[in-house]
Short mmCIF file of C-alpha atoms in Angstrom, two decimals:
data_model
loop_
_atom_site.label_atom_id
_atom_site.label_comp_id
_atom_site.label_asym_id
_atom_site.label_seq_id
_atom_site.Cartn_x
_atom_site.Cartn_y
_atom_site.Cartn_z
CA MET A 965 -0.03 0.05 0.09
CA ALA A 966 2.81 2.30 0.72
CA ILE A 967 4.41 1.87 -2.59
CA ALA A 968 1.10 2.49 -4.33
CA ARG A 969 0.68 5.94 -2.37
CA ALA A 970 4.09 6.86 -3.27
CA MET A 971 3.47 6.10 -6.82
CA MET A 972 0.36 8.20 -6.58
CA ILE A 973 2.09 11.05 -5.15
CA MET A 974 4.48 11.16 -8.09
CA ALA A 975 1.68 10.73 -10.64
CA VAL A 976 -0.12 13.66 -9.11
CA GLN A 977 3.02 15.87 -8.93
CA CYS A 978 3.65 15.18 -12.43
CA LEU A 979 0.26 16.55 -13.46
CA SER A 980 -0.35 19.21 -10.87
CA ASP A 981 1.05 22.13 -12.85
CA PHE A 982 -1.04 21.70 -15.95
CA ARG A 983 -3.82 18.76 -15.56
CA ARG A 984 -4.90 19.58 -11.97
CA ASP A 985 -8.38 18.51 -12.71
CA TRP A 986 -7.19 15.06 -13.87
CA ALA A 987 -4.76 14.80 -10.77
CA LEU A 988 -7.87 15.31 -8.21
CA ALA A 989 -9.68 12.86 -9.86
CA MET A 990 -6.91 10.21 -9.88
CA GLN A 991 -6.57 10.83 -6.10
CA ALA A 992 -10.50 10.38 -5.65
CA GLU A 993 -10.41 7.26 -7.84
CA PHE A 994 -7.33 5.74 -5.80
CA ASP A 995 -9.45 5.43 -2.70
CA VAL A 996 -12.07 3.36 -4.53
CA ALA A 997 -9.50 1.21 -6.15
CA ALA A 998 -7.72 0.58 -2.56
CA GLU A 999 -10.88 -0.36 -1.29
CA ALA A 1000 -11.19 -3.17 -4.05
CA GLY A 1001 -7.90 -4.30 -3.68
CA ASN A 1002 -6.41 -2.74 -6.54
CA ALA A 1003 -4.27 0.14 -5.37
CA LEU A 1004 -1.02 -0.86 -6.62
CA SER A 1005 -2.08 -1.59 -10.27
CA PHE A 1006 -4.29 1.76 -10.27
CA ALA A 1007 -1.30 3.76 -9.02
CA PHE A 1008 0.97 2.08 -11.77
CA GLY A 1009 -1.50 2.98 -14.41
CA CYS A 1010 -1.86 6.65 -13.37
CA LEU A 1011 2.05 6.96 -13.08
CA LEU A 1012 2.41 5.77 -16.49
CA GLY A 1013 -0.51 7.98 -17.98
CA ALA A 1014 1.23 10.77 -16.09
CA TRP A 1015 4.58 10.35 -17.59
CA ARG A 1016 2.95 9.97 -21.27
CA GLU A 1017 0.99 13.10 -20.54
CA VAL A 1018 3.95 15.34 -19.36
CA PRO A 1019 5.75 16.01 -22.79
CA THR A 1020 2.64 16.81 -24.56
CA HIS A 1021 2.25 20.08 -22.84
CA GLU A 1022 4.83 22.98 -23.07
CA LYS A 1023 4.89 23.18 -19.08
CA GLY A 1024 5.50 19.62 -19.03
CA ARG A 1025 8.49 19.88 -21.45
CA PHE A 1026 9.63 22.76 -19.41
CA ALA A 1027 9.37 20.69 -16.33
CA ILE A 1028 11.55 18.06 -18.00
CA ALA A 1029 14.26 20.39 -19.06
CA SER A 1030 14.36 22.00 -15.67
CA TYR A 1031 14.74 18.53 -13.90
CA PHE A 1032 17.42 17.57 -16.54
CA LEU A 1033 19.19 20.79 -16.17
CA ALA A 1034 19.28 20.73 -12.42
CA ILE A 1035 19.89 17.12 -11.74
CA GLY A 1036 21.64 15.90 -15.08
CA VAL A 1037 23.86 18.84 -15.56
CA ILE A 1038 24.28 21.12 -12.43
CA VAL A 1039 24.24 18.76 -9.62
CA PRO A 1040 27.00 16.56 -11.42
CA LEU A 1041 29.11 19.56 -11.95
CA GLY A 1042 28.67 20.56 -8.33
CA GLY A 1043 29.80 17.14 -7.31
CA LEU A 1044 32.97 17.13 -9.64
CA LEU A 1045 34.08 20.43 -8.08
CA LEU A 1046 33.43 19.03 -4.57
CA SER A 1047 35.20 15.93 -5.29
CA SER A 1048 38.17 17.70 -6.81
CA VAL A 1049 38.58 19.31 -3.34
CA ALA A 1050 38.19 16.20 -1.42
CA SER A 1051 40.53 14.33 -3.71
CA GLY A 1052 43.35 16.82 -2.96
CA TYR A 1053 42.15 19.87 -5.25
CA SER A 1054 43.20 18.69 -8.77
CA TYR A 1055 42.01 22.05 -10.21
CA LEU A 1056 39.85 20.07 -13.00
CA ALA A 1057 42.78 20.42 -15.23
CA PRO A 1058 42.67 18.41 -18.73
CA ALA A 1059 43.84 14.71 -18.07
CA GLU A 1060 46.03 13.07 -20.52
CA ALA A 1061 43.14 10.48 -21.60
CA GLY A 1062 39.70 9.37 -20.74
CA ALA A 1063 36.65 11.39 -19.54
CA GLY A 1064 39.18 13.79 -18.16
CA ASN A 1065 39.49 15.47 -21.57
CA ILE A 1066 35.70 16.57 -21.35
CA PHE A 1067 35.23 17.21 -17.64
CA GLY A 1068 38.99 17.74 -16.50
CA SER A 1069 40.39 15.83 -13.59
CA GLY A 1070 44.45 16.00 -14.15
CA ARG A 1071 46.82 18.05 -12.08
CA PRO A 1072 48.54 21.29 -13.22
CA VAL A 1073 51.69 20.58 -15.24
CA PHE A 1074 53.62 23.34 -13.52
CA PRO A 1075 54.71 22.83 -9.82
CA VAL A 1076 53.67 25.13 -7.11
CA THR A 1077 56.56 26.95 -5.52
CA TYR A 1078 57.04 27.17 -1.57
CA ALA A 1079 55.79 30.90 -1.76
CA ASN A 1080 52.58 30.10 -3.59
CA GLN A 1081 51.38 27.30 -1.41
CA SER A 1082 49.63 29.75 0.86
CA GLY A 1083 47.23 30.37 -1.95
CA LEU A 1084 46.02 26.60 -2.41
CA SER A 1085 44.01 26.76 0.72
CA LEU A 1086 41.97 29.79 -0.57
CA LEU A 1087 41.58 27.95 -3.88
CA ALA A 1088 40.20 25.22 -2.49
CA ILE A 1089 37.77 27.10 -0.06
CA LEU A 1090 36.66 28.67 -3.23
CA THR A 1091 36.12 25.75 -5.26
CA PHE A 1092 34.20 23.98 -2.58
CA GLY A 1093 32.06 26.87 -2.17
CA LEU A 1094 31.35 27.06 -5.88
CA GLY A 1095 30.34 23.26 -5.60
CA LEU A 1096 28.06 23.97 -2.97
CA GLY A 1097 26.65 26.91 -5.01
CA HIS A 1098 25.93 24.44 -7.79
CA LEU A 1099 23.69 22.23 -5.60
CA TYR A 1100 21.79 25.22 -4.16
CA ILE A 1101 21.28 26.73 -7.96
CA ALA A 1102 19.88 23.21 -8.95
CA TRP A 1103 17.33 23.46 -5.76
CA VAL A 1104 16.14 26.90 -6.61
CA ILE A 1105 15.74 25.95 -10.09
CA LEU A 1106 13.46 23.18 -9.34
CA ASP A 1107 11.93 25.48 -7.00
CA ARG A 1108 11.36 28.07 -9.73
CA ASN A 1109 12.55 30.74 -7.69
CA TRP A 1110 14.51 32.92 -10.50
CA MET A 1111 15.66 35.84 -8.33
CA ARG A 1112 17.46 33.60 -6.04
CA VAL A 1113 18.77 31.68 -9.45
CA ALA A 1114 19.86 34.99 -10.58
CA VAL A 1115 21.82 36.08 -7.22
CA ALA A 1116 23.47 32.78 -6.98
CA GLY A 1117 24.50 32.89 -10.61
CA ARG A 1118 26.27 36.10 -10.03
CA ILE A 1119 27.88 35.00 -7.04
CA GLY A 1120 28.98 31.66 -8.84
CA ALA A 1121 30.58 34.11 -11.57
CA ALA A 1122 32.31 36.20 -9.20
CA VAL A 1123 34.04 33.20 -7.68
CA MET A 1124 34.83 31.67 -10.77
CA ALA A 1125 36.77 34.93 -11.95
CA THR A 1126 38.42 34.99 -8.54
CA ILE A 1127 39.57 31.26 -9.09
CA VAL A 1128 40.78 32.38 -12.54
CA THR A 1129 42.89 35.25 -11.26
CA PHE A 1130 44.41 33.02 -8.43
CA THR A 1131 45.15 30.19 -10.84
CA GLY A 1132 46.73 32.42 -13.27
CA VAL A 1133 49.05 33.67 -10.63
CA LEU A 1134 49.84 30.39 -8.74
CA PHE A 1135 50.10 28.45 -12.26
CA LEU A 1136 51.48 30.86 -14.92
CA TYR A 1137 51.16 29.68 -18.38
CA ASP A 1138 48.75 26.84 -17.12
CA THR A 1139 45.06 26.62 -18.46
CA CYS A 1140 44.04 24.20 -15.59
CA ALA A 1141 40.98 26.68 -14.76
CA LEU A 1142 39.71 26.88 -18.47
CA PRO A 1143 37.58 23.75 -18.03
CA GLN A 1144 35.62 25.31 -15.18
CA VAL A 1145 34.99 28.48 -17.19
CA VAL A 1146 33.85 26.69 -20.26
CA ALA A 1147 31.31 24.47 -18.23
CA ILE A 1148 29.95 27.30 -16.08
CA ALA A 1149 29.72 29.55 -18.78
CA ILE A 1150 27.52 26.96 -21.02
CA GLU A 1151 25.58 26.25 -17.66
CA LEU A 1152 24.80 29.91 -17.02
CA SER A 1153 23.75 30.32 -20.57
CA ALA A 1154 21.47 27.05 -20.18
CA ILE A 1155 19.85 28.81 -17.03
CA TRP A 1156 19.26 31.94 -18.67
CA LEU A 1157 17.57 30.23 -21.80
CA LEU A 1158 15.53 28.14 -19.15
CA ALA A 1159 14.31 31.53 -17.24
CA ARG A 1160 13.29 33.04 -20.55
CA TRP A 1161 11.29 30.00 -21.40
CA HIS A 1162 9.70 30.26 -18.10
CA ALA A 1163 8.87 33.94 -18.66
CA ASP A 1164 7.13 33.02 -22.14
CA LEU A 1165 4.67 30.51 -20.56
CA THR A 1166 1.28 31.17 -20.04
CA ASP A 1167 0.43 33.16 -16.69
CA ASP A 1168 -0.51 30.86 -14.17
CA ASP A 1169 -0.81 31.03 -10.23
CA SER A 1170 0.33 27.44 -9.90
CA TRP A 1171 3.39 27.99 -12.08
CA GLN A 1172 4.74 30.95 -9.78
CA PRO A 1173 7.68 30.61 -7.43
CA LYS A 1174 6.70 28.76 -4.37
CA PRO A 1175 6.83 30.70 -1.00
CA HIS A 1176 9.58 30.18 1.27
CA SER A 1177 8.88 29.76 5.02
CA ARG A 1178 10.85 32.07 7.32
#
């Protein structure tokens, strides 16, 4: 029964933004199906129908794009930044082979001098903060709070500029920060396009940013 109710919650959430009437009807019919002992099969059918319905609406396609960008792109990039600090801060420099050529995972070619070692802790802190910022941006994107997305994006861009500046000083002639710059530039562009898409959607109270508790 718990599994069936969880599936119904997912189905209702998939439809709540653009087929609220259907979602409410499914909830009412679920109680009848549960009394008849068909809760699981009914919930599975509702969930399957909801998944099929989502891509047919613009708001559904927007929701899919939002989850893909937040969970499929921004969260992994944030995890990559955090893991780079946890593994000794590899600066995401391009590796010689493998996935590092795309995401960057090697270490700077030029060694760090003793005089520059004091700057490494600051770079690690900035990178860690940038990784946490990615997780926060992913959360507020799904919450559809574009004001907080904009603020977090500006802070992230400033942190990235600081990282590039410090990296240029510590590792002269090395390009170890470039993969981060390119990835974040693409990421911010995608967020901007998503925000523009949201602005073009039909004005609906159910599609506004959710209020935050204080």
